PDB file of C-alpha atoms in Angstrom:
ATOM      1  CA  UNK A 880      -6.221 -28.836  44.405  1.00  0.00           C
ATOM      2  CA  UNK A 881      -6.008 -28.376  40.741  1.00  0.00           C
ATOM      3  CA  UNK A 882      -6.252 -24.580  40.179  1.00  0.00           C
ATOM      4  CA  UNK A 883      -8.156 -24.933  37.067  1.00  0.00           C
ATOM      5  CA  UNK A 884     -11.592 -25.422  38.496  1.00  0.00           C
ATOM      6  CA  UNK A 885     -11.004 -22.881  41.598  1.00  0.00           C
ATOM      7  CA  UNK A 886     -13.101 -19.786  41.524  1.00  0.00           C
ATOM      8  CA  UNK A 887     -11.486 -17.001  40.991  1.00  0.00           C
ATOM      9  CA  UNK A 888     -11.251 -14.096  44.160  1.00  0.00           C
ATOM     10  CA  UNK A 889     -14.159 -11.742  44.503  1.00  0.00           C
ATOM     11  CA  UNK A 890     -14.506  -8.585  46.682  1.00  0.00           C
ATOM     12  CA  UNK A 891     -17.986  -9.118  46.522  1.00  0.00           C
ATOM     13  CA  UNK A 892     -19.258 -10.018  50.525  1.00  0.00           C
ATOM     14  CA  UNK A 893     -22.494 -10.993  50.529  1.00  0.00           C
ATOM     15  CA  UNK A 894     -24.959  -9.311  52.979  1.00  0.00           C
ATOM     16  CA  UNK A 895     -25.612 -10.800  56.263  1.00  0.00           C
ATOM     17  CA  UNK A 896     -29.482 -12.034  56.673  1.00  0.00           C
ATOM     18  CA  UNK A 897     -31.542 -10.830  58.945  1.00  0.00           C
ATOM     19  CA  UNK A 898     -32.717 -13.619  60.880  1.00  0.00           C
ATOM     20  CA  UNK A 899     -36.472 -12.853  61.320  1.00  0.00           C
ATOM     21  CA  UNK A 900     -37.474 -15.626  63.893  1.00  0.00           C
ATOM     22  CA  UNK A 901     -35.020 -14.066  66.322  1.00  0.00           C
ATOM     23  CA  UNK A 902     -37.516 -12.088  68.802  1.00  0.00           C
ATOM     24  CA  UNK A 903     -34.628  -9.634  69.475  1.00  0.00           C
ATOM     25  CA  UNK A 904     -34.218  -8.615  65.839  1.00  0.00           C
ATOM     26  CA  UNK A 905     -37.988  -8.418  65.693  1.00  0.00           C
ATOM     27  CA  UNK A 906     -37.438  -5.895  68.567  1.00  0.00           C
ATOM     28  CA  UNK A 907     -35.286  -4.382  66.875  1.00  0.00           C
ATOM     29  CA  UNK A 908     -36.844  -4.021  63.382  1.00  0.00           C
ATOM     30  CA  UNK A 909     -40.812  -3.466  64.222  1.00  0.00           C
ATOM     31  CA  UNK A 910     -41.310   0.314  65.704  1.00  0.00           C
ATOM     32  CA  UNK A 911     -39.082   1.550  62.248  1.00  0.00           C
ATOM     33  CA  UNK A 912     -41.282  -0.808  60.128  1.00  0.00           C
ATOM     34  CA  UNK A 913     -44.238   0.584  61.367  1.00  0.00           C
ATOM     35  CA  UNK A 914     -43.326   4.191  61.777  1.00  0.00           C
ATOM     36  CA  UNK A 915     -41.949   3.850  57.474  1.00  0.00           C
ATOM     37  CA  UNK A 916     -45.109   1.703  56.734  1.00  0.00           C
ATOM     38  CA  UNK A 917     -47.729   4.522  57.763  1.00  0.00           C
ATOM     39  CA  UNK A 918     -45.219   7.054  55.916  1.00  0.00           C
ATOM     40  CA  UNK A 919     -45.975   4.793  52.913  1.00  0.00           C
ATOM     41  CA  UNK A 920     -49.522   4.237  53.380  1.00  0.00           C
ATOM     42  CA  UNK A 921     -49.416   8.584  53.695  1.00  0.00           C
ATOM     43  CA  UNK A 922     -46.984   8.910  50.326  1.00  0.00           C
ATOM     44  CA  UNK A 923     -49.678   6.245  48.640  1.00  0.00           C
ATOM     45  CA  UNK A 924     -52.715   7.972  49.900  1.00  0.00           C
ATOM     46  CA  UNK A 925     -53.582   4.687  51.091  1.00  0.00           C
ATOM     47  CA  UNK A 926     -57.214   3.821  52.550  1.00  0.00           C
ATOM     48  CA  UNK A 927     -56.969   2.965  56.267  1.00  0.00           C
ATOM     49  CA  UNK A 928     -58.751  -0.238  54.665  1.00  0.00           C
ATOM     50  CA  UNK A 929     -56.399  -1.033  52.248  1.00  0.00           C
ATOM     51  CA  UNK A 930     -53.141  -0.068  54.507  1.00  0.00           C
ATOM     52  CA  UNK A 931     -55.222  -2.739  57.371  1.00  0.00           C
ATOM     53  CA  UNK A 932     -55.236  -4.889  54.244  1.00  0.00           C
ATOM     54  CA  UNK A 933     -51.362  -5.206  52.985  1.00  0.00           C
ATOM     55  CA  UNK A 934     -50.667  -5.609  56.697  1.00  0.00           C
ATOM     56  CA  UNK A 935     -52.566  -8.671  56.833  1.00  0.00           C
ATOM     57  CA  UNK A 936     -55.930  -7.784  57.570  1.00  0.00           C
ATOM     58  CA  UNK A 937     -55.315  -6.132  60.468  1.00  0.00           C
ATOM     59  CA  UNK A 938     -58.701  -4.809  62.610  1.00  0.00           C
ATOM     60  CA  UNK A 939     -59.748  -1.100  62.721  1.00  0.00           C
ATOM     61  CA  UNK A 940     -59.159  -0.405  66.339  1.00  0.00           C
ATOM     62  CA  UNK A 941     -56.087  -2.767  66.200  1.00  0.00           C
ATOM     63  CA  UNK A 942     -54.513  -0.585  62.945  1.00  0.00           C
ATOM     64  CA  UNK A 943     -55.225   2.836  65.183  1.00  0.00           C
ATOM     65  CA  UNK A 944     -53.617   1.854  68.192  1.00  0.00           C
ATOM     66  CA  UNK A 945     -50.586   0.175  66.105  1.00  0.00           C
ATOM     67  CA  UNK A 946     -50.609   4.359  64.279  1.00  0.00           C
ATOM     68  CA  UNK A 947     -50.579   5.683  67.438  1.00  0.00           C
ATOM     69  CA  UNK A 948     -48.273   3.693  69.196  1.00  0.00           C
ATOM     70  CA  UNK A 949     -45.940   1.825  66.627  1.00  0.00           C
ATOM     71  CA  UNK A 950     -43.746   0.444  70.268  1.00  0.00           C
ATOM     72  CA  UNK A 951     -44.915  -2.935  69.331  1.00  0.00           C
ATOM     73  CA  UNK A 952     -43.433  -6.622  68.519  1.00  0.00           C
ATOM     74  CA  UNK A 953     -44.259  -7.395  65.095  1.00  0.00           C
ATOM     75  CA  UNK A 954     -44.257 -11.273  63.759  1.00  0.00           C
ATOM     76  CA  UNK A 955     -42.388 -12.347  61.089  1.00  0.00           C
ATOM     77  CA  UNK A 956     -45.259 -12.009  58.464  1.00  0.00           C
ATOM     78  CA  UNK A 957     -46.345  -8.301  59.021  1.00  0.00           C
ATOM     79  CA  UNK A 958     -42.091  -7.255  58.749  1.00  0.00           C
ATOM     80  CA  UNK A 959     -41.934  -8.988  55.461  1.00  0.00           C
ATOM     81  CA  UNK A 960     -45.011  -7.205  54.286  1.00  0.00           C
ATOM     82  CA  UNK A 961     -43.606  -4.107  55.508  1.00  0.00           C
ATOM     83  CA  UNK A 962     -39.984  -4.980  53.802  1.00  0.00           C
ATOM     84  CA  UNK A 963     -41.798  -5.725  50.316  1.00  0.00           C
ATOM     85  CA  UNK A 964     -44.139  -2.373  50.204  1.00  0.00           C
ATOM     86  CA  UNK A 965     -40.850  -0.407  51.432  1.00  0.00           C
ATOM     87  CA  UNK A 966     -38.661  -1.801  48.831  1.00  0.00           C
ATOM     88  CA  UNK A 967     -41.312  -1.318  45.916  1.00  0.00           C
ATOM     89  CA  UNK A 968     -41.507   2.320  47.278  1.00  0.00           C
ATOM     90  CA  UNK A 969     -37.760   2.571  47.225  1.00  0.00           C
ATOM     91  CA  UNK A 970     -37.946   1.123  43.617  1.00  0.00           C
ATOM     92  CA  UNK A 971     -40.385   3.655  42.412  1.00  0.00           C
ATOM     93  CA  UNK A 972     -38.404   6.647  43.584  1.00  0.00           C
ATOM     94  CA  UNK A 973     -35.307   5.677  41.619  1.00  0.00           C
ATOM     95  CA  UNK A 974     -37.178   4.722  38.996  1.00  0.00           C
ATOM     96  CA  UNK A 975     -39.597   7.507  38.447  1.00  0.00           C
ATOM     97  CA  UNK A 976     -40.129  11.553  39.962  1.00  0.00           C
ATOM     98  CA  UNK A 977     -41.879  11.486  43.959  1.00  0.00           C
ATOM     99  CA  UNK A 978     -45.393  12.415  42.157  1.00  0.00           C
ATOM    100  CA  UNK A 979     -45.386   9.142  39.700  1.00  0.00           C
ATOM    101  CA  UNK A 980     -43.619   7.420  42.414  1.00  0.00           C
ATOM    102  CA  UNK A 981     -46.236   7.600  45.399  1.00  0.00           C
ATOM    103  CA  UNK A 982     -49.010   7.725  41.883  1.00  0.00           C
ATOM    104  CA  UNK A 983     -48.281   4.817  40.657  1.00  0.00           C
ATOM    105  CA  UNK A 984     -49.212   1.914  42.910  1.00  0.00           C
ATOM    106  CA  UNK A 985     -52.855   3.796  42.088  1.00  0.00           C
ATOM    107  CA  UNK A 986     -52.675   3.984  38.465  1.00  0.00           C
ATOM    108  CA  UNK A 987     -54.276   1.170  36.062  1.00  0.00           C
ATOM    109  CA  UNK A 988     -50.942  -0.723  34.380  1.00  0.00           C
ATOM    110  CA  UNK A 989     -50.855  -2.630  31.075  1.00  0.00           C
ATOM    111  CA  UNK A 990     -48.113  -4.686  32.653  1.00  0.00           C
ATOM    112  CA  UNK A 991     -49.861  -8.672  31.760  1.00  0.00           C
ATOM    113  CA  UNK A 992     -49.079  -9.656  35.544  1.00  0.00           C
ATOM    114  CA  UNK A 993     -51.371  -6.912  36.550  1.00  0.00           C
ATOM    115  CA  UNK A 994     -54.256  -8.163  34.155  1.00  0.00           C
ATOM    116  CA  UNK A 995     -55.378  -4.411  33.889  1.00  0.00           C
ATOM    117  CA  UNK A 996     -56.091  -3.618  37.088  1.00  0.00           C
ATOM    118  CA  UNK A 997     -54.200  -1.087  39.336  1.00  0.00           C
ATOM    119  CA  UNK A 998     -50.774  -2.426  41.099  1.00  0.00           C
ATOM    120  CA  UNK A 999     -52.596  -1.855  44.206  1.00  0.00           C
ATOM    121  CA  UNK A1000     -55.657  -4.333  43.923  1.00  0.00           C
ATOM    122  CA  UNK A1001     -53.006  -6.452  42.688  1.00  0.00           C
ATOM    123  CA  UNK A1002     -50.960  -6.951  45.813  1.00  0.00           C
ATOM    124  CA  UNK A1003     -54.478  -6.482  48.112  1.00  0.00           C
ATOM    125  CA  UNK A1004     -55.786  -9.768  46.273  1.00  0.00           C
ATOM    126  CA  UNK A1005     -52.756 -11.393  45.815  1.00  0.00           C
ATOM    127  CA  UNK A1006     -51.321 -10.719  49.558  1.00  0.00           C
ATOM    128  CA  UNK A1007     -47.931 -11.357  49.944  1.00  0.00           C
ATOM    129  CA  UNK A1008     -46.898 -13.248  47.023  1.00  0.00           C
ATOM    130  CA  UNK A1009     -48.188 -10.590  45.128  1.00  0.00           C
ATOM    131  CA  UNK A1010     -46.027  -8.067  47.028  1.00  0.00           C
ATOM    132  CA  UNK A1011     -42.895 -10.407  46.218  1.00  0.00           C
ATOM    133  CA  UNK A1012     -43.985 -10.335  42.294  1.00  0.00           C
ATOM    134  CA  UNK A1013     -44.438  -6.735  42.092  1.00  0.00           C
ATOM    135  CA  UNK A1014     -40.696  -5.893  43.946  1.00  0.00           C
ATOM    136  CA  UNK A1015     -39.144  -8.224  41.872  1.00  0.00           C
ATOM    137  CA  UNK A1016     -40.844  -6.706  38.770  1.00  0.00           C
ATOM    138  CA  UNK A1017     -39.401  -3.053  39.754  1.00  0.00           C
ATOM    139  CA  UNK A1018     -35.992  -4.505  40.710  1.00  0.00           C
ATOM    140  CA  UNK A1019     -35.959  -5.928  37.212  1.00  0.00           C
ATOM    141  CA  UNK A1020     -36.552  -2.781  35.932  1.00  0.00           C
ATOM    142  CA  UNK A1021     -34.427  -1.170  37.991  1.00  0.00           C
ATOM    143  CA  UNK A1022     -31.506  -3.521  36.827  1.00  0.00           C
ATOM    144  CA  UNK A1023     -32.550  -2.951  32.955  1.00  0.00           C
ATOM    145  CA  UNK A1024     -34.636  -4.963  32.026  1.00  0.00           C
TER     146      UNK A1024
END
């Protein structure tokens, strides 16, 4: 092997993915995704409507019984809902105070993805692509830029 072209050694390990179609890491994963979702949808001051919204459209008597009893199998979908809006909450608190933080998501932004409107009815109308754009956007700015 000529040495010249090898990469050189890293300590970097990258993380292990969570495989999402496997029904016992759903298990595993749902009740805490649930249980930090409605903390969210609390920090946010989140409409029942809207939270029922960013899960998916979720029913009324379907989105009580899930708040009362988070013990449930979620599919993949509604955990990688739940993943983006925790992340993007996780983003805010390093990036700005708890009051901005859990303000924010309500707050018009001049940001040109958000075409004036508030991050929130950006991510309701946009589902979860939208989610995806706005993490990314925070992780960005988390990283610098």
């Amino acid at each position: 092997m000529n040495l010249a072209y090898a990469y050189p050694k890293s300590r970097f390990e990258p993380a292990t993915l969570v495989d999402l179609n496997s029904r016992a890491e759903r298990e595993r994963l749902s009740q805490s995704a649930l249980k930090g979702f409605f903390r969210l949808a609390a920090a946010w001051n989140l409409r029942d409507e809207d939270a029922r919204e960013l899960l998916g459209g979720l029913s009324s008597s379907a989105f009580y019984d899930w708040k009362k009893n988070p013990d449930r199998l979620l599919e993949v979908d509604r955990i990688t809902r739940i993943s983006y809006l925790l992340g993007i909450y996780k983003s805010l608190h390093i990036l700005y105070g708890d009051k901005l933080a859990d303000e924010w998501v309500q707050l018009t932004n001049t940001n040109p993805i958000f075409a004036g409107r508030t991050p929130l009815a950006f991510m309701l109308g946009g589902g979860l692509l939208a989610m995806q754009s706005v993490r990314r956007l925070l992780d960005a700015r988390r990283g610098g830029l």
